[in-house]
Structures are given as structure tokens and as C-alpha cells.
GROMACS .gro file of C-alpha atoms in nm:
model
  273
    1UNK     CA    1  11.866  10.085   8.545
    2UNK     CA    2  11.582   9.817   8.513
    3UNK     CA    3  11.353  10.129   8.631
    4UNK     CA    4  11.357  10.255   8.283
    5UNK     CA    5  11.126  10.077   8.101
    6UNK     CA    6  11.038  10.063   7.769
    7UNK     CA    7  10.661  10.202   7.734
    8UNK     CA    8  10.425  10.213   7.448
    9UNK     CA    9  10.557  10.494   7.231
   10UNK     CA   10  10.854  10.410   7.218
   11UNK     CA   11  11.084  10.262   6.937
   12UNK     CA   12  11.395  10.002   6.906
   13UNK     CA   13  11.658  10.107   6.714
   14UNK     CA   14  11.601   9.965   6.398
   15UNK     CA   15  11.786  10.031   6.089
   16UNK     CA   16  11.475   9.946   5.823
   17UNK     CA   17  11.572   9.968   5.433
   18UNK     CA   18  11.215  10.011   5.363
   19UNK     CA   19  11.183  10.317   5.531
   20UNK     CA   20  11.557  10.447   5.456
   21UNK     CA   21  11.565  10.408   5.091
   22UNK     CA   22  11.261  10.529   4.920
   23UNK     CA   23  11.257  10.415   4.601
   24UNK     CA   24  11.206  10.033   4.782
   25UNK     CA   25  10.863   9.953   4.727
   26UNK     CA   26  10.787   9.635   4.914
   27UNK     CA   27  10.560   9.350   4.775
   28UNK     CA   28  10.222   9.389   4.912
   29UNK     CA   29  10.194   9.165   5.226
   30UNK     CA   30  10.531   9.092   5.186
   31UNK     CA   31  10.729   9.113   5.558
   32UNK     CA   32  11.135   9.277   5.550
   33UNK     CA   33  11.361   9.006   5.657
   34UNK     CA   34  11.567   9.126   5.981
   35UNK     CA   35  11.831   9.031   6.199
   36UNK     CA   36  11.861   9.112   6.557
   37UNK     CA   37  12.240   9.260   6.608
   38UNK     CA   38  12.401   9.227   6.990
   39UNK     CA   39  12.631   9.413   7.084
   40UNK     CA   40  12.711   9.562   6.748
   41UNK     CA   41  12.998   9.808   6.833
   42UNK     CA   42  13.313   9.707   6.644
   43UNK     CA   43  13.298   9.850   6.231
   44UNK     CA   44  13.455   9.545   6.083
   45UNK     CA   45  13.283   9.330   6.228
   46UNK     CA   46  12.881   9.386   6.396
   47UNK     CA   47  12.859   9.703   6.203
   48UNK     CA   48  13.030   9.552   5.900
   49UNK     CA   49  12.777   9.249   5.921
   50UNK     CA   50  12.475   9.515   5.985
   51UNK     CA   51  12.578   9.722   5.671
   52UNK     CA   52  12.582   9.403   5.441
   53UNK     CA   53  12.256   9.283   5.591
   54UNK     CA   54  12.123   9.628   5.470
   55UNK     CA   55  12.256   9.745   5.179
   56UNK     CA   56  12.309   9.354   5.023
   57UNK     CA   57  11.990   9.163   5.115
   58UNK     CA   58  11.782   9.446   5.216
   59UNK     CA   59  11.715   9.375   5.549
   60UNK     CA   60  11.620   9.580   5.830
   61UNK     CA   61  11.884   9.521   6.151
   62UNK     CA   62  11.753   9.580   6.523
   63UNK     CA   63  12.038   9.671   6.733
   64UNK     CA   64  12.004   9.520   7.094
   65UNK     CA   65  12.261   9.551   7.354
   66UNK     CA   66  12.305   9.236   7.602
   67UNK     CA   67  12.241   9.263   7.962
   68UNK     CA   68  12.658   9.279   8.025
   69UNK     CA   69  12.712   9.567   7.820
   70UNK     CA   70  12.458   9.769   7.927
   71UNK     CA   71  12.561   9.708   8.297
   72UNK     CA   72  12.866   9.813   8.185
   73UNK     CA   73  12.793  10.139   7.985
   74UNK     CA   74  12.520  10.257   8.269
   75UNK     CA   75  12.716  10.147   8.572
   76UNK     CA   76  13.136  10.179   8.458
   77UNK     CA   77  13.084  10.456   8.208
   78UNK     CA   78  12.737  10.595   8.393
   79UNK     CA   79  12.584  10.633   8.014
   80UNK     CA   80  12.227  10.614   7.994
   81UNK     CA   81  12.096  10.688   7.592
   82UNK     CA   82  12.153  10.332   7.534
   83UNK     CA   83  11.922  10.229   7.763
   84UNK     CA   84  11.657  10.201   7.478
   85UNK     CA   85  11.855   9.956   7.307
   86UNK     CA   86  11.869   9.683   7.613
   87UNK     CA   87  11.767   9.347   7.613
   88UNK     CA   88  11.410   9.247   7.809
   89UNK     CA   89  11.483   9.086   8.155
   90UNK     CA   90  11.440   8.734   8.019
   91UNK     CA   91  11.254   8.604   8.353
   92UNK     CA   92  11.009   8.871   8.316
   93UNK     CA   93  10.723   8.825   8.052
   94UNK     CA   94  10.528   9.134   8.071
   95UNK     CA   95  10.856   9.324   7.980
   96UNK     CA   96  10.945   9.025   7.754
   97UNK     CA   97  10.604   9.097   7.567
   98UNK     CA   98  10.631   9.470   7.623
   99UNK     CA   99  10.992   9.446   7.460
  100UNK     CA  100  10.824   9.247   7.150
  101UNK     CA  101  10.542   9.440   7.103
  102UNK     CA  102  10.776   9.761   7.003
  103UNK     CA  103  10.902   9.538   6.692
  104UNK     CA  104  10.752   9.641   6.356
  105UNK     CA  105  10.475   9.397   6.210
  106UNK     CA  106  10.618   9.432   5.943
  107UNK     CA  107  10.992   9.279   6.029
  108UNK     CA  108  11.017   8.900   5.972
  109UNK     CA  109  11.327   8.835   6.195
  110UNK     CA  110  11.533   8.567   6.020
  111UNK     CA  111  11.832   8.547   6.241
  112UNK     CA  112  12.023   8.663   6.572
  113UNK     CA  113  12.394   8.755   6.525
  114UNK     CA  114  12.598   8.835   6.877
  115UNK     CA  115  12.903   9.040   6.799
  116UNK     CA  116  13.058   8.978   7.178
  117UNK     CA  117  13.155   8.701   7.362
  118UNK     CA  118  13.029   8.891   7.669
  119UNK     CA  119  12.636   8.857   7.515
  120UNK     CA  120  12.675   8.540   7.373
  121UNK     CA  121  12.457   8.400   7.651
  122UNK     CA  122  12.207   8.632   7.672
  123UNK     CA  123  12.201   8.597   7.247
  124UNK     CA  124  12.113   8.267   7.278
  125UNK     CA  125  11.830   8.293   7.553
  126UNK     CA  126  11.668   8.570   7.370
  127UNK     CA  127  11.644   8.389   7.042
  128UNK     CA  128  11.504   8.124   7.239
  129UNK     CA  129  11.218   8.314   7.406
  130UNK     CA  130  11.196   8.483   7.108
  131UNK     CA  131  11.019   8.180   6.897
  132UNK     CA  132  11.349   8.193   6.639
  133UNK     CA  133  11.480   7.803   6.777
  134UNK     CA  134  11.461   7.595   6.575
  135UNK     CA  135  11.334   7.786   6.265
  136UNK     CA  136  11.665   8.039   6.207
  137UNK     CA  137  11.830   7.969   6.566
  138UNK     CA  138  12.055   7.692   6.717
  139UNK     CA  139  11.960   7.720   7.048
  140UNK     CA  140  12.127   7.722   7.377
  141UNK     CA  141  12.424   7.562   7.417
  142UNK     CA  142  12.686   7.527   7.655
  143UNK     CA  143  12.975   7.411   7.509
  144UNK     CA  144  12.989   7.764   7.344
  145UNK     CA  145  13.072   7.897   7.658
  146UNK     CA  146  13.218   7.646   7.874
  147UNK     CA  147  13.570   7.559   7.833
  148UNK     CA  148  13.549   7.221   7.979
  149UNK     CA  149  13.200   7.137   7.765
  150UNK     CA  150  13.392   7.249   7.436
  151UNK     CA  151  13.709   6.993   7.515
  152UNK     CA  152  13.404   6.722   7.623
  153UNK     CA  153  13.216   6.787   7.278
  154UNK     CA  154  13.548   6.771   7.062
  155UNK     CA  155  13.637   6.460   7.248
  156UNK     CA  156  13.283   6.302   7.137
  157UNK     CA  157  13.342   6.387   6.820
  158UNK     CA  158  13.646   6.167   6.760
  159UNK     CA  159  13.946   6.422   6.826
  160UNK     CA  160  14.232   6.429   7.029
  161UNK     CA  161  14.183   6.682   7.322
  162UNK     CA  162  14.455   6.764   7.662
  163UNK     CA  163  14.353   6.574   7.999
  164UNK     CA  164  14.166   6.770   8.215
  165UNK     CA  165  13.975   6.779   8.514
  166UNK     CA  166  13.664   7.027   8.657
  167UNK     CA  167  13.825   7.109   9.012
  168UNK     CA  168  13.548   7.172   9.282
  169UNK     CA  169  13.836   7.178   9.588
  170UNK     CA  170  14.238   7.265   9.562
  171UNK     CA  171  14.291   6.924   9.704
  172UNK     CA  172  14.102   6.823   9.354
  173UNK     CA  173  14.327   7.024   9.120
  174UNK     CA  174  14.596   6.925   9.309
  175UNK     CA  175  14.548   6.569   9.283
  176UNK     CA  176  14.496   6.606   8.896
  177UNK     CA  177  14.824   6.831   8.871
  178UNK     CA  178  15.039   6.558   9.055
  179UNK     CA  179  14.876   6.268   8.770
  180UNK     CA  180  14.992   6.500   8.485
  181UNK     CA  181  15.400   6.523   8.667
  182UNK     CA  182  15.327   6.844   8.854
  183UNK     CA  183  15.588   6.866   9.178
  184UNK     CA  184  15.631   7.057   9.491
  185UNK     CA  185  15.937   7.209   9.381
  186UNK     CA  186  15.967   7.597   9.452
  187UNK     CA  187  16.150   7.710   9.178
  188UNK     CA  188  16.028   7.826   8.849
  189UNK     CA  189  16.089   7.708   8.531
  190UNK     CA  190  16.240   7.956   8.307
  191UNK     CA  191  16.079   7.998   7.915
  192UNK     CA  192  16.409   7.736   7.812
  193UNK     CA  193  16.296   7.470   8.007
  194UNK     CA  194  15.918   7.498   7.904
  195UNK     CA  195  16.017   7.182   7.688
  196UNK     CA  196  16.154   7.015   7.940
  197UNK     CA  197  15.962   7.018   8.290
  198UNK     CA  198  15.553   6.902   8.367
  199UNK     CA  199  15.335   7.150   8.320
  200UNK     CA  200  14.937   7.220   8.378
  201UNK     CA  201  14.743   7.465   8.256
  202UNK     CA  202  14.489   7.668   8.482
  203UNK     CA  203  14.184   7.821   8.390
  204UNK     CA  204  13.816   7.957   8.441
  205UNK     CA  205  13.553   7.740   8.255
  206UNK     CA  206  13.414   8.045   8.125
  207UNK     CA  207  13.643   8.308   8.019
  208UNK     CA  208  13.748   8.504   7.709
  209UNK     CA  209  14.077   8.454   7.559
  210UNK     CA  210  14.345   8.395   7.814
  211UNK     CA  211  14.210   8.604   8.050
  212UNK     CA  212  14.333   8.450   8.391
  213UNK     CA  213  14.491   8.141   8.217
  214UNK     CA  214  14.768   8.036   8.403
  215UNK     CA  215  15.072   7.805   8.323
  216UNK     CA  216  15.156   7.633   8.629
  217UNK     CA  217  15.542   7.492   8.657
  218UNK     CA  218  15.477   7.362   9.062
  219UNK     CA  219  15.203   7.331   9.359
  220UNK     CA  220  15.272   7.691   9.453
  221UNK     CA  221  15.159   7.829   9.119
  222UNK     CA  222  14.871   7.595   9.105
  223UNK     CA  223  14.731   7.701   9.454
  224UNK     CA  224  14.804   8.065   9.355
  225UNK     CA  225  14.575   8.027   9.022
  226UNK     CA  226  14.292   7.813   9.233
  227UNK     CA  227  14.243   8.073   9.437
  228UNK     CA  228  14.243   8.355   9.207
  229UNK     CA  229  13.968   8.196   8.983
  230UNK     CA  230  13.764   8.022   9.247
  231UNK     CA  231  13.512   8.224   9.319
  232UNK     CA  232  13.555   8.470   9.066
  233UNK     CA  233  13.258   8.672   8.884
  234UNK     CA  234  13.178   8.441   8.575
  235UNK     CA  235  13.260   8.626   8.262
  236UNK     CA  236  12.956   8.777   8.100
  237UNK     CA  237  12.734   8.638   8.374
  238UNK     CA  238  12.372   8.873   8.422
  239UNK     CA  239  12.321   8.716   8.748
  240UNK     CA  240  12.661   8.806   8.927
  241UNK     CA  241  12.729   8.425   8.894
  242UNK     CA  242  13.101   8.328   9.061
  243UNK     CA  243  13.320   8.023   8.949
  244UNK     CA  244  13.259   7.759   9.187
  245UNK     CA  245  13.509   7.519   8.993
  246UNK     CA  246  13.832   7.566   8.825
  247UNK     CA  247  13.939   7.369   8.479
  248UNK     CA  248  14.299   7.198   8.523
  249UNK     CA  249  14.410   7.070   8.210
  250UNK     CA  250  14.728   6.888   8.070
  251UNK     CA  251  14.938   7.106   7.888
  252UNK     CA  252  14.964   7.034   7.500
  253UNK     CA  253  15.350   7.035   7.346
  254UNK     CA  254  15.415   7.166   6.969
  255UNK     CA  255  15.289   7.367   6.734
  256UNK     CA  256  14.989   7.569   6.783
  257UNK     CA  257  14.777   7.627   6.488
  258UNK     CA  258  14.432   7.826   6.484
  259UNK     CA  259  14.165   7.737   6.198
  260UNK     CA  260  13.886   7.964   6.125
  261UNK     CA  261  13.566   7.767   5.999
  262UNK     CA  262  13.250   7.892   5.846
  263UNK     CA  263  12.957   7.683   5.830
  264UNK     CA  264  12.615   7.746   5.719
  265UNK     CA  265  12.332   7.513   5.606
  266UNK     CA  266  12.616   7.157   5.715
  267UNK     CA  267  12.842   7.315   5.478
  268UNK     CA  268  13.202   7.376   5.605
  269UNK     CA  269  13.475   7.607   5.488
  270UNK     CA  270  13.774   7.653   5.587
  271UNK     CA  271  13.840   8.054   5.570
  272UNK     CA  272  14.156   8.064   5.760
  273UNK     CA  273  14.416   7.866   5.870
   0.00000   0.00000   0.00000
């Protein structure tokens, strides 16, 4: 699909207040704030954040699909009228530059907002190559995405995290699963005795939700999970990456609780618990 190319002409899907609401008479010289919007496909939550951009600030919103979903819409679902909305191959600056030049002058982009996990990646290499870091962008950054980085970083930080171990070889994650109690015993643990017998948990280091996460109760579980990630496409990879390690990690007893936390500017709040 990379042979359709954007050419001069052409236009990005921009939703632009100025132009949609008439009676908005811009300041003379005075650029629109914008936001670029990934993936924006779910209407509480992308579109949502696009409609409030618009309608509440007055800000034009470029819609821009990461390299992931547009695999997946032209490949899976063999649609090709989003093709106009795709990302620039990152590694290529003459469609990088051909990609920018289709922008309007007269959009300041203030911010990048990524709507999937799938394009977070992507999100944070375009804003990167797109001059926004470290004006109205964070960056790239890998504990994001990375499972074992994200336990590493909380660790740092001064909280309690599980054991765990990046597992190159089965002999590895073995190793690791016999330290936390793990056994060769064949039989499985039933939900009762969850309390009661060692337990490891087994995962990709980049995944989304528990999305081959597996609870291990003996060796023959572990090995099963090994295999099945190892080597593995990586989740939301552009370059057909595959996992060539597996995360083992100590599994945490008691109550689970999930916090949802907002921050903008170093200000923290708590919007859910």
C-alpha cells in the first residue's frame, strides 16, 4: 500500500473550525491551534476528545491513522479510502516532508493524542520527527510500551513492584520460575488452591491487556507459555518485529486495585480509583 502516495494536491483530513464555522473570524496572523488525532475511531473516547478540541477550544484536529491500523484496514479488511489518512514512512524524508507539506500554514499543531495502544509507538516517533518534542511532546519512551521497563521505572521511583526476570532462553525462565517456588509437578492447581501453591506469571514485554498472559502453576505450563510468546509478532510492531524474550514475573497475592491518573503541566489527579 506504500505505492499510494500522497502527491501535491492532495489534502489530510483535517477537521478546521475556521473553515467549518463561518462566523469565526481569526486574528490576523494569528495560526489555529491543532492536534494531530491517531487512530481516532472509538466516539467516547478519540472522537469524543476531537469534538471537544473543536467545538471547546476551537481547534482544528488532523486525523492520522498509525502504520498498524492501516496495515490492518488495507490488508485484513482490504479497505483502501483511508489510505489518505496514513502516517509518512518515518525512515523516509522525502515522504516525511511530502506528508508535512500537505498541513495548512495556517495550523499551529499544539499536541499529538494516540487513541490506540496499537499506534502508541508510531505516535511518539511522529511527534518526534515532527519538531513537537520538547515544546508540546514527551518524547519517546519505552517504558510506555514495555512491560518489563514500566515495573523497572516504578521500581526507581520508590514502589514496591513483583520479581521478575527478561527470559532470553527457557532454561532462563525456568531458572527464575524454580527461585519464585515453581515445581515440576504435573498437576494443575485448581482456582481454590490459587492461595495456596507458587505461582509465576508469563508474559510478552509488549502486549495489550492480558493478551497471552499466562498463570503458570508448574514447569509444563511455563514451557507451554515460553514457547507460545517467544518469537511471537510484537504487538503493534511496523517492522514485523518478533519477541525474542519473554517477561517471567512473581505473582502478586491480594487485592487488585486499578487507579486512573491524570496529569498535565506536574499536576496529578486522581480521576478514578
Amino acid at each position: 500500500f506504500r505505492d499510494t502516495i500522497l502527491r501535491p494536491g492532495d489534502t489530510l483530513p483535517v477537521d478546521d473550525p475556521v473553515t467549518e464555522h463561518k462566523t469565526a473570524t481569526p486574528k490576523q496572523h494569528t495560526k489555529t491551534k491543532a492536534i494531530l488525532l491517531m487512530d481516532g475511531f472509538c466516539p467516547y473516547h478519540g472522537q469524543y476528545i476531537a469534538k471537544a478540541a473543536h467545538h471547546i477550544y476551537g481547534a482544528a484536529v488532523i486525523h492520522v491513522l498509525s502504520d498498524f491500523c492501516t496495515r490492518y484496514l488495507y490488508q485484513v479488511e482490504e479497505q483502501t479510502e483511508h489510505l489518505s489518512s496514513r502516517m509518512p514512512d518515518l525512515s523516509n524524508g522525502d515522504e516525511v516532508a511530502a506528508w508535512t507539506s500537505l498541513l495548512p500554514s495556517s495550523l499551529d499543531i499544539c499536541g499529538l493524542y494516540c487513541e490506540s495502544d496499537s499506534g502508541l509507538e508510531d505516535a511518539e516517533n511522529l511527534g518526534v520527527v515532527l519538531g513537537l518534542y520538547p515544546r508540546c511532546h514527551d518524547g519517546v519512551n519505552v517504558a510506555r510500551r514495555d512491560k518489563f521497563a514500566m515495573n523497572d521505572v516504578v521500581s526507581k521511583a520508590g514502589l514496591d513492584v513483583v520479581k521478575q526476570k527478561s527470559c532470553q532462553t527457557l532454561e532462563e525462565a525456568e531458572e527464575f520460575a524454580k527461585e519464585m517456588g515453581l515445581n515440576d509437578d504435573a498437576s494443575e492447581a485448581t482456582s481454590g488452591d490459587v492461595v495456596n501453591v507458587p505461582l509465576v506469571v508469563v508474559k510478552p514485554h509488549r502486549g495489550v491487556a492480558s493478551d497471552d498472559v499466562h498463570l503458570c502453576t508448574n514447569m509444563k505450563s511455563l514451557r507451554d507459555a515460553f514457547t507460545k510468546i517467544h518469537s511471537s509478532p510484537v504487538f503493534g510492531s511496523s517492522t514485523a518485529a518478533k519477541h525474542q524474550s519473554v517477561l517471567v514475573q512473581e505473582f502478586a497475592r491480594g487485592t487488585e486495585y486499578a487507579i486512573d491518573v491524570v496529569c498535565r503541566d506536574g499536576e496529578k489527579k486522581v480521576a478514578a480509583l
